[in-house]
Short mmCIF file of C-alpha atoms in Angstrom, two decimals:
data_model
loop_
_atom_site.label_atom_id
_atom_site.label_comp_id
_atom_site.label_asym_id
_atom_site.label_seq_id
_atom_site.Cartn_x
_atom_site.Cartn_y
_atom_site.Cartn_z
CA MET A 1 95.89 37.97 17.84
CA THR A 2 96.52 41.68 18.38
CA GLN A 3 93.76 43.29 20.27
CA GLY A 4 91.74 45.90 18.48
CA PRO A 5 91.47 49.36 19.67
CA LEU A 6 88.12 48.91 21.18
CA THR A 7 88.81 45.63 22.94
CA GLY A 8 87.12 45.61 26.29
CA ILE A 9 84.23 47.94 25.09
CA ARG A 10 80.74 46.25 25.29
CA VAL A 11 78.07 47.26 22.85
CA LEU A 12 74.37 46.47 22.76
CA ASP A 13 73.19 46.51 19.07
CA ALA A 14 69.41 46.89 19.27
CA SER A 15 69.12 48.44 15.98
CA THR A 16 67.84 47.23 12.63
CA ILE A 17 68.28 47.92 8.86
CA LEU A 18 70.85 49.42 7.97
CA ALA A 19 72.89 52.26 9.60
CA GLY A 20 72.98 50.96 13.28
CA PRO A 21 73.90 47.50 12.49
CA LEU A 22 76.69 48.80 10.15
CA ALA A 23 78.10 51.09 12.86
CA CYS A 24 78.11 48.13 15.21
CA GLN A 25 79.78 45.90 12.59
CA ILE A 26 82.68 48.47 12.41
CA LEU A 27 82.82 48.75 16.25
CA GLY A 28 82.94 44.90 16.43
CA ASP A 29 85.63 44.66 13.65
CA PHE A 30 87.85 46.74 15.72
CA GLY A 31 87.51 44.60 18.89
CA ALA A 32 84.34 45.76 20.70
CA ASP A 33 82.32 42.93 22.33
CA VAL A 34 78.99 43.35 20.51
CA ILE A 35 75.71 41.66 21.56
CA LYS A 36 73.15 41.72 18.79
CA ILE A 37 69.65 42.01 20.26
CA GLU A 38 66.82 40.75 17.94
CA HIS A 39 63.13 40.17 18.31
CA PRO A 40 62.81 36.50 19.47
CA LYS A 41 60.29 35.57 16.84
CA ALA A 42 60.84 38.10 13.94
CA GLY A 43 64.63 38.51 14.28
CA ASP A 44 66.29 41.50 12.60
CA GLY A 45 64.91 42.55 9.01
CA MET A 46 68.49 42.50 7.85
CA ARG A 47 68.33 38.68 7.77
CA GLY A 48 65.73 39.08 4.81
CA HIS A 49 67.73 41.80 2.93
CA GLY A 50 69.72 40.82 -0.13
CA PRO A 51 70.34 37.46 -1.81
CA ALA A 52 70.26 34.21 0.02
CA LYS A 53 72.01 30.85 -0.81
CA ASP A 54 70.03 27.84 0.09
CA GLY A 55 67.90 29.89 2.19
CA THR A 56 70.83 31.34 4.22
CA PRO A 57 71.09 35.17 3.91
CA ILE A 58 74.43 36.22 2.61
CA TRP A 59 74.54 39.99 3.68
CA TRP A 60 73.77 38.84 7.29
CA LYS A 61 77.05 37.01 7.43
CA GLU A 62 78.88 40.28 7.07
CA ILE A 63 76.76 43.03 8.72
CA SER A 64 76.33 40.80 11.85
CA ARG A 65 79.99 39.39 11.96
CA ASN A 66 81.72 39.68 15.30
CA LYS A 67 78.45 39.81 17.11
CA GLN A 68 76.86 37.48 19.68
CA THR A 69 73.04 37.14 18.96
CA LEU A 70 70.44 37.33 21.73
CA GLY A 71 66.81 36.85 21.05
CA LEU A 72 65.15 39.37 23.38
CA SER A 73 61.77 41.11 23.28
CA LEU A 74 62.25 44.71 24.66
CA SER A 75 58.51 45.39 24.75
CA ASN A 76 58.19 42.41 27.04
CA PRO A 77 58.60 43.60 30.81
CA ASP A 78 60.84 40.60 31.43
CA GLY A 79 62.83 41.37 28.38
CA ALA A 80 63.08 45.13 29.30
CA ASP A 81 64.58 43.96 32.70
CA ILE A 82 67.05 41.84 30.99
CA PHE A 83 67.99 44.83 28.70
CA LYS A 84 68.49 47.15 31.71
CA ALA A 85 70.74 44.48 33.28
CA LEU A 86 72.84 44.21 30.17
CA ALA A 87 72.91 48.11 29.77
CA SER A 88 74.08 48.47 33.29
CA GLN A 89 77.25 46.51 32.28
CA ALA A 90 77.72 48.03 28.81
CA ASP A 91 79.61 51.01 27.38
CA VAL A 92 77.43 51.56 24.38
CA VAL A 93 73.82 51.03 23.32
CA VAL A 94 72.69 51.48 19.76
CA GLU A 95 69.11 51.63 18.77
CA ASN A 96 66.99 52.97 15.92
CA PHE A 97 63.42 52.87 16.92
CA ARG A 98 61.06 55.74 16.41
CA PRO A 99 61.47 58.65 18.96
CA GLY A 100 59.71 57.66 22.21
CA THR A 101 59.62 54.08 21.83
CA LEU A 102 62.36 53.09 24.37
CA GLU A 103 60.72 55.52 26.70
CA ARG A 104 57.41 53.89 26.29
CA TRP A 105 59.03 50.51 27.23
CA GLY A 106 60.60 51.95 30.27
CA ILE A 107 64.30 51.66 28.96
CA GLY A 108 64.92 55.18 27.54
CA PRO A 109 68.31 56.95 28.14
CA GLU A 110 67.37 58.53 31.45
CA VAL A 111 66.41 55.21 32.93
CA LEU A 112 69.55 53.70 31.54
CA HIS A 113 71.84 56.48 32.79
CA GLU A 114 70.44 56.08 36.31
CA LEU A 115 71.75 52.48 36.07
CA ASN A 116 74.93 53.41 34.15
CA PRO A 117 76.01 56.95 34.16
CA GLY A 118 78.80 56.16 31.75
CA LEU A 119 76.72 54.65 29.06
CA ILE A 120 76.85 55.93 25.65
CA VAL A 121 73.48 55.93 23.81
CA LEU A 122 73.37 56.20 20.05
CA ARG A 123 69.99 56.97 18.58
CA VAL A 124 69.83 56.54 14.85
CA THR A 125 66.59 57.86 13.27
CA GLY A 126 65.47 59.33 9.83
CA PHE A 127 65.15 62.89 11.03
CA GLY A 128 66.26 63.02 14.57
CA GLN A 129 64.65 63.01 18.06
CA LYS A 130 63.02 66.44 17.73
CA GLY A 131 61.56 68.63 15.04
CA PRO A 132 58.38 68.31 12.91
CA TYR A 133 59.63 65.44 11.02
CA SER A 134 60.90 63.31 13.99
CA SER A 135 57.75 61.10 14.23
CA ARG A 136 57.93 60.11 10.45
CA ALA A 137 59.15 56.89 9.39
CA GLY A 138 62.73 57.13 8.28
CA PHE A 139 64.44 55.26 5.53
CA GLY A 140 67.61 55.98 3.49
CA THR A 141 65.70 56.47 0.35
CA LEU A 142 63.98 59.45 1.98
CA ALA A 143 67.33 60.93 3.09
CA GLU A 144 68.73 60.34 -0.53
CA ALA A 145 65.69 62.22 -1.78
CA MET A 146 65.69 65.29 0.62
CA SER A 147 69.65 65.59 0.83
CA GLY A 148 69.96 66.87 -2.60
CA PHE A 149 71.62 63.71 -3.90
CA ALA A 150 68.73 62.37 -5.95
CA HIS A 151 68.20 65.88 -7.61
CA LEU A 152 71.79 66.20 -8.61
CA THR A 153 72.16 62.53 -9.85
CA GLY A 154 71.11 61.48 -13.46
CA GLU A 155 71.07 62.85 -16.89
CA ALA A 156 70.31 66.69 -17.37
CA ASP A 157 67.08 65.78 -19.28
CA GLY A 158 66.16 62.75 -17.12
CA PRO A 159 64.44 62.23 -13.68
CA PRO A 160 66.17 62.58 -10.29
CA THR A 161 67.93 59.27 -9.65
CA LEU A 162 68.18 57.14 -6.53
CA PRO A 163 71.06 54.82 -5.77
CA ALA A 164 70.77 51.15 -6.31
CA PHE A 165 72.16 50.47 -2.67
CA GLY A 166 71.70 51.82 0.77
CA LEU A 167 73.91 54.95 0.37
CA ALA A 168 72.44 57.17 3.05
CA ASP A 169 72.41 54.41 5.71
CA SER A 170 75.80 53.31 4.90
CA ILE A 171 77.25 56.88 5.16
CA ALA A 172 75.25 57.34 8.43
CA GLY A 173 76.69 54.09 9.77
CA ILE A 174 80.14 55.10 9.21
CA ALA A 175 79.50 58.45 10.75
CA ALA A 176 77.85 56.73 13.61
CA SER A 177 80.88 54.65 14.41
CA SER A 178 82.91 57.83 14.55
CA ALA A 179 80.42 59.38 16.80
CA VAL A 180 80.66 56.65 19.27
CA SER A 181 84.36 56.59 19.22
CA MET A 182 84.30 60.35 19.90
CA ALA A 183 81.80 59.81 22.77
CA LEU A 184 84.01 57.09 24.36
CA PHE A 185 87.04 59.38 24.02
CA ALA A 186 85.10 62.21 25.65
CA ARG A 187 84.00 59.82 28.47
CA GLU A 188 87.65 59.31 29.31
CA ARG A 189 88.24 63.03 29.67
CA ASN A 190 85.23 64.09 31.51
CA GLY A 191 85.33 61.67 34.56
CA GLY A 192 83.40 58.77 33.00
CA LYS A 193 80.29 60.53 32.08
CA GLY A 194 78.29 59.06 29.29
CA GLN A 195 75.92 60.83 26.72
CA VAL A 196 73.21 60.53 24.10
CA ILE A 197 74.15 60.93 20.43
CA ASP A 198 71.22 61.91 18.29
CA LEU A 199 72.01 60.96 14.60
CA ASP A 200 69.75 61.32 11.66
CA LEU A 201 70.12 59.85 8.27
CA LEU A 202 69.84 63.12 6.51
CA SER A 203 72.72 65.02 7.94
CA PRO A 204 75.68 62.83 6.98
CA LEU A 205 74.43 62.63 3.36
CA MET A 206 73.84 66.34 3.13
CA THR A 207 77.40 66.92 4.14
CA ALA A 208 78.47 64.39 1.45
CA VAL A 209 76.58 65.96 -1.31
CA GLY A 210 78.36 69.21 -0.61
CA PRO A 211 77.71 72.95 -0.02
CA GLY A 212 74.58 73.24 -2.14
CA PRO A 213 72.66 75.20 0.61
CA THR A 214 75.48 77.46 1.32
CA VAL A 215 75.91 78.34 -2.51
CA TYR A 216 71.88 78.97 -2.61
CA GLN A 217 72.08 81.20 0.40
CA GLN A 218 75.08 83.14 -1.02
CA THR A 219 74.13 83.30 -4.71
CA GLY A 220 70.60 82.09 -5.10
CA GLU A 221 71.91 79.37 -7.57
CA VAL A 222 70.50 75.76 -7.30
CA GLY A 223 72.68 72.99 -8.73
CA MET A 224 71.23 70.83 -11.52
CA ARG A 225 71.92 67.35 -13.02
CA HIS A 226 74.83 66.91 -15.42
CA GLY A 227 74.85 63.19 -15.89
CA ASN A 228 78.44 62.01 -15.47
CA ARG A 229 79.93 65.43 -16.04
CA SER A 230 81.22 67.79 -13.44
CA THR A 231 80.80 71.58 -13.36
CA ASN A 232 84.14 71.76 -11.84
CA ASN A 233 86.43 70.17 -14.50
CA ALA A 234 86.49 68.60 -17.88
CA PRO A 235 87.05 66.06 -19.45
CA ARG A 236 85.24 64.02 -16.63
CA ASN A 237 82.81 61.21 -17.82
CA THR A 238 82.46 57.57 -18.50
CA TYR A 239 83.56 56.31 -21.86
CA ARG A 240 82.90 53.07 -23.86
CA THR A 241 85.92 51.08 -25.01
CA SER A 242 86.12 48.98 -28.26
CA ASP A 243 85.63 45.74 -26.46
CA ASP A 244 82.17 47.15 -24.92
CA GLN A 245 83.60 47.92 -21.56
CA TRP A 246 83.52 51.26 -19.63
CA VAL A 247 86.19 53.38 -18.09
CA ALA A 248 85.87 56.81 -16.09
CA ILE A 249 88.38 59.52 -15.95
CA SER A 250 88.86 62.52 -13.83
CA THR A 251 90.88 65.70 -14.53
CA SER A 252 90.46 67.63 -11.30
CA ALA A 253 94.22 68.56 -11.45
CA GLN A 254 95.15 70.74 -14.29
CA ALA A 255 98.36 68.64 -14.98
CA ILE A 256 96.27 65.63 -15.38
CA ALA A 257 94.06 67.33 -17.75
CA GLU A 258 97.02 68.34 -19.99
CA ARG A 259 98.46 64.69 -19.76
CA VAL A 260 94.95 63.34 -21.00
CA MET A 261 94.79 65.71 -23.94
CA ARG A 262 98.38 65.01 -25.05
CA LEU A 263 97.65 61.29 -24.85
CA VAL A 264 94.57 61.34 -27.03
CA GLY A 265 96.28 63.44 -29.69
CA HIS A 266 95.02 66.96 -28.99
CA PRO A 267 97.76 68.83 -27.33
CA GLU A 268 96.57 72.06 -29.26
CA VAL A 269 93.65 72.59 -26.85
CA ILE A 270 96.13 73.04 -23.90
CA ASP A 271 97.10 76.41 -25.28
CA GLU A 272 93.40 77.69 -25.40
CA PRO A 273 92.71 80.24 -22.74
CA TRP A 274 89.73 78.46 -21.41
CA PHE A 275 91.72 75.31 -20.73
CA ALA A 276 93.59 76.87 -17.92
CA ALA A 277 90.99 76.27 -15.41
CA GLY A 278 88.50 73.47 -14.53
CA HIS A 279 85.39 75.39 -14.54
CA SER A 280 86.08 76.91 -17.99
CA ARG A 281 87.16 73.64 -19.32
CA ALA A 282 83.81 72.25 -18.03
CA GLN A 283 82.06 74.72 -20.47
CA HIS A 284 83.63 72.96 -23.30
CA ALA A 285 82.76 69.48 -22.11
CA ASP A 286 81.10 68.40 -25.45
CA GLU A 287 84.16 69.29 -27.37
CA LEU A 288 86.62 67.65 -24.95
CA ASP A 289 84.42 64.48 -24.55
CA GLU A 290 84.34 64.11 -28.27
CA MET A 291 88.27 64.22 -28.36
CA VAL A 292 88.60 61.71 -25.54
CA GLY A 293 85.66 59.44 -26.26
CA SER A 294 86.72 58.87 -29.92
CA TRP A 295 90.25 57.81 -28.85
CA ILE A 296 89.04 55.49 -26.16
CA ALA A 297 86.40 54.00 -28.37
CA ALA A 298 89.21 52.82 -30.80
CA ARG A 299 90.83 50.78 -28.14
CA THR A 300 90.15 47.97 -25.71
CA ARG A 301 89.74 48.57 -21.88
CA GLU A 302 93.18 47.13 -21.13
CA GLU A 303 94.75 49.19 -23.75
CA VAL A 304 93.15 52.44 -22.55
CA VAL A 305 93.97 51.72 -18.86
CA ASP A 306 97.66 50.84 -19.64
CA ALA A 307 98.03 53.84 -21.69
CA PHE A 308 96.47 56.29 -19.29
CA THR A 309 98.58 54.67 -16.54
CA GLU A 310 101.83 55.06 -18.42
CA ALA A 311 100.96 58.70 -19.05
CA GLY A 312 100.19 59.38 -15.38
CA ALA A 313 96.70 60.32 -16.11
CA ALA A 314 93.88 59.31 -13.78
CA ILE A 315 91.62 56.53 -14.94
CA ALA A 316 89.72 53.55 -13.49
CA PRO A 317 87.74 50.79 -15.12
CA ILE A 318 84.12 50.66 -14.16
CA TYR A 319 83.78 47.42 -12.19
CA THR A 320 81.12 44.91 -11.58
CA ALA A 321 81.15 42.67 -8.39
CA GLN A 322 82.88 40.05 -10.57
CA ASP A 323 85.71 42.42 -11.47
CA LEU A 324 86.17 43.46 -7.90
CA VAL A 325 86.65 39.81 -6.84
CA GLU A 326 89.10 39.11 -9.79
CA ASP A 327 91.15 42.41 -9.34
CA PRO A 328 94.71 41.67 -8.45
CA HIS A 329 95.24 44.84 -6.34
CA VAL A 330 92.04 44.29 -4.37
CA ARG A 331 92.95 40.67 -3.54
CA GLU A 332 96.65 41.38 -2.72
CA THR A 333 95.91 44.27 -0.36
CA GLU A 334 93.02 42.24 1.21
CA MET A 335 90.37 44.67 0.59
CA LEU A 336 88.27 41.32 0.24
CA VAL A 337 89.12 38.27 2.41
CA GLU A 338 87.75 34.79 2.70
CA VAL A 339 86.53 33.86 6.28
CA GLU A 340 85.37 30.54 7.83
CA ASP A 341 81.61 30.19 8.13
CA ALA A 342 79.37 27.41 9.56
CA ASP A 343 77.08 27.44 6.64
CA PHE A 344 79.15 28.44 3.55
CA GLY A 345 82.46 26.95 4.53
CA ARG A 346 84.32 29.88 3.30
CA VAL A 347 82.84 33.17 2.44
CA LEU A 348 84.23 36.30 0.74
CA GLN A 349 83.67 39.43 2.58
CA HIS A 350 84.82 43.19 2.73
CA ASN A 351 87.71 43.47 5.07
CA VAL A 352 87.86 45.71 8.03
CA MET A 353 87.48 49.38 6.66
CA TRP A 354 90.88 50.78 7.51
CA ARG A 355 94.35 49.44 8.51
CA MET A 356 95.90 50.18 11.97
CA SER A 357 99.51 49.25 12.51
CA GLU A 358 99.22 48.60 16.23
CA THR A 359 95.75 47.68 17.00
CA PRO A 360 94.28 46.25 13.78
CA GLY A 361 90.84 45.09 13.49
CA SER A 362 89.75 41.55 12.47
CA ILE A 363 86.90 39.38 11.53
CA ARG A 364 86.59 36.74 14.31
CA PHE A 365 83.62 35.25 13.14
CA THR A 366 80.49 35.75 10.71
CA GLY A 367 76.89 36.40 11.39
CA ARG A 368 75.23 33.90 13.64
CA ASP A 369 71.70 32.24 13.84
CA LEU A 370 69.06 34.01 15.86
CA GLY A 371 69.37 33.46 19.49
CA ALA A 372 72.69 31.47 19.08
CA ASP A 373 74.21 32.94 22.17
CA THR A 374 71.13 33.70 24.33
CA ASP A 375 72.01 31.11 26.94
CA VAL A 376 75.66 32.48 27.21
CA VAL A 377 74.70 36.06 27.50
CA LEU A 378 72.05 35.39 30.18
CA ASP A 379 74.23 33.08 32.11
CA SER A 380 76.61 36.07 32.29
CA LEU A 381 73.88 37.90 34.14
CA GLY A 382 73.62 35.01 36.54
CA ILE A 383 70.26 33.95 35.19
CA THR A 384 69.77 30.07 35.63
CA PRO A 385 68.86 27.64 32.90
CA GLU A 386 65.75 27.13 34.52
CA ASP A 387 64.74 30.87 34.58
CA VAL A 388 65.86 31.07 31.03
CA ALA A 389 63.48 28.10 30.15
CA GLU A 390 60.63 30.19 32.00
CA LEU A 391 61.68 33.42 30.19
CA ARG A 392 61.39 31.49 26.75
CA SER A 393 57.91 30.09 27.61
CA ARG A 394 56.76 33.82 28.29
CA GLY A 395 58.11 34.94 24.95
CA ALA A 396 60.73 37.27 26.50
CA VAL A 397 63.81 35.36 24.99
CA ARG A 398 64.60 33.00 22.47
#
């Protein structure tokens, strides 16, 4: 197997739901040696997130793939000593406790950097290590509310809308994997010195939502909800087909907008002065939606998608999870792949997030049972089986 770009990098994943574990999943997918640290009794809360099959958590199999699992109590003095020993040999530590927690246990970044000056410490919190909100409990829902996402999502006459999945955490997790990679690169250029990364859940999602704060600062305008429409172009919406399916179209490019209107039998609007720019087309969204929507409503989803594709117009069916699993492009390009699993036999998972020609990532194994690798990890520190048994009796490890 070709080695991933992070082969040889050791990561301690002491984080829980969801951004930190996703960041470490990505690092592990691309070769890092990840040790998942969980409370020896409670385990990681991710084990209880999402559906289970016969009592076995499904999401855990993906979010903790490519990770060894170690049951270790960081608040226990013996456990803290083991953590320090592991950190002295690691490249990266990822944690998402409230600010000050690691310091209270005697394993904060200053202590760890005395043991290992090259260590990268990624700290993921709701609102950052400093500031008036730093001590607040931080969850993705709060970031989705405060970032402007909820305010801009939903129908114009409806309430602000939250996503049905961990949007803020997922974006932060992807950003965190990038931040760690940058820090590792910087370490190579500055003589091996590590650093602390302070990543909050709010900042990445604020960036994704767009330049609303800048627009307000410059113009005093505040964006509002527009349902599935856009203020930047039209037609842009979701449309129901004759077989009770849904499709979405986008006309961000002028040429695409013109192709759509020719396809649905209304080439005359192309000559209207307002049609020449996306923002002015958006002011005629009712008119354009009626033209496009009535054409789509008379045809099946397959007919609509085929016609748009042939015309070179941008369209996509609105998929369920079942649709994704059955889509020929998704399967042929291996966006989803089946991997071996001790509990499920074969389990379908998202593939590694991007393809690299020379150092591709891989799924080496799926998420494991709590403490499955405790003995192996502690043996690497020179801790004897007798001492491990004693540590277990004192609640330091599992």
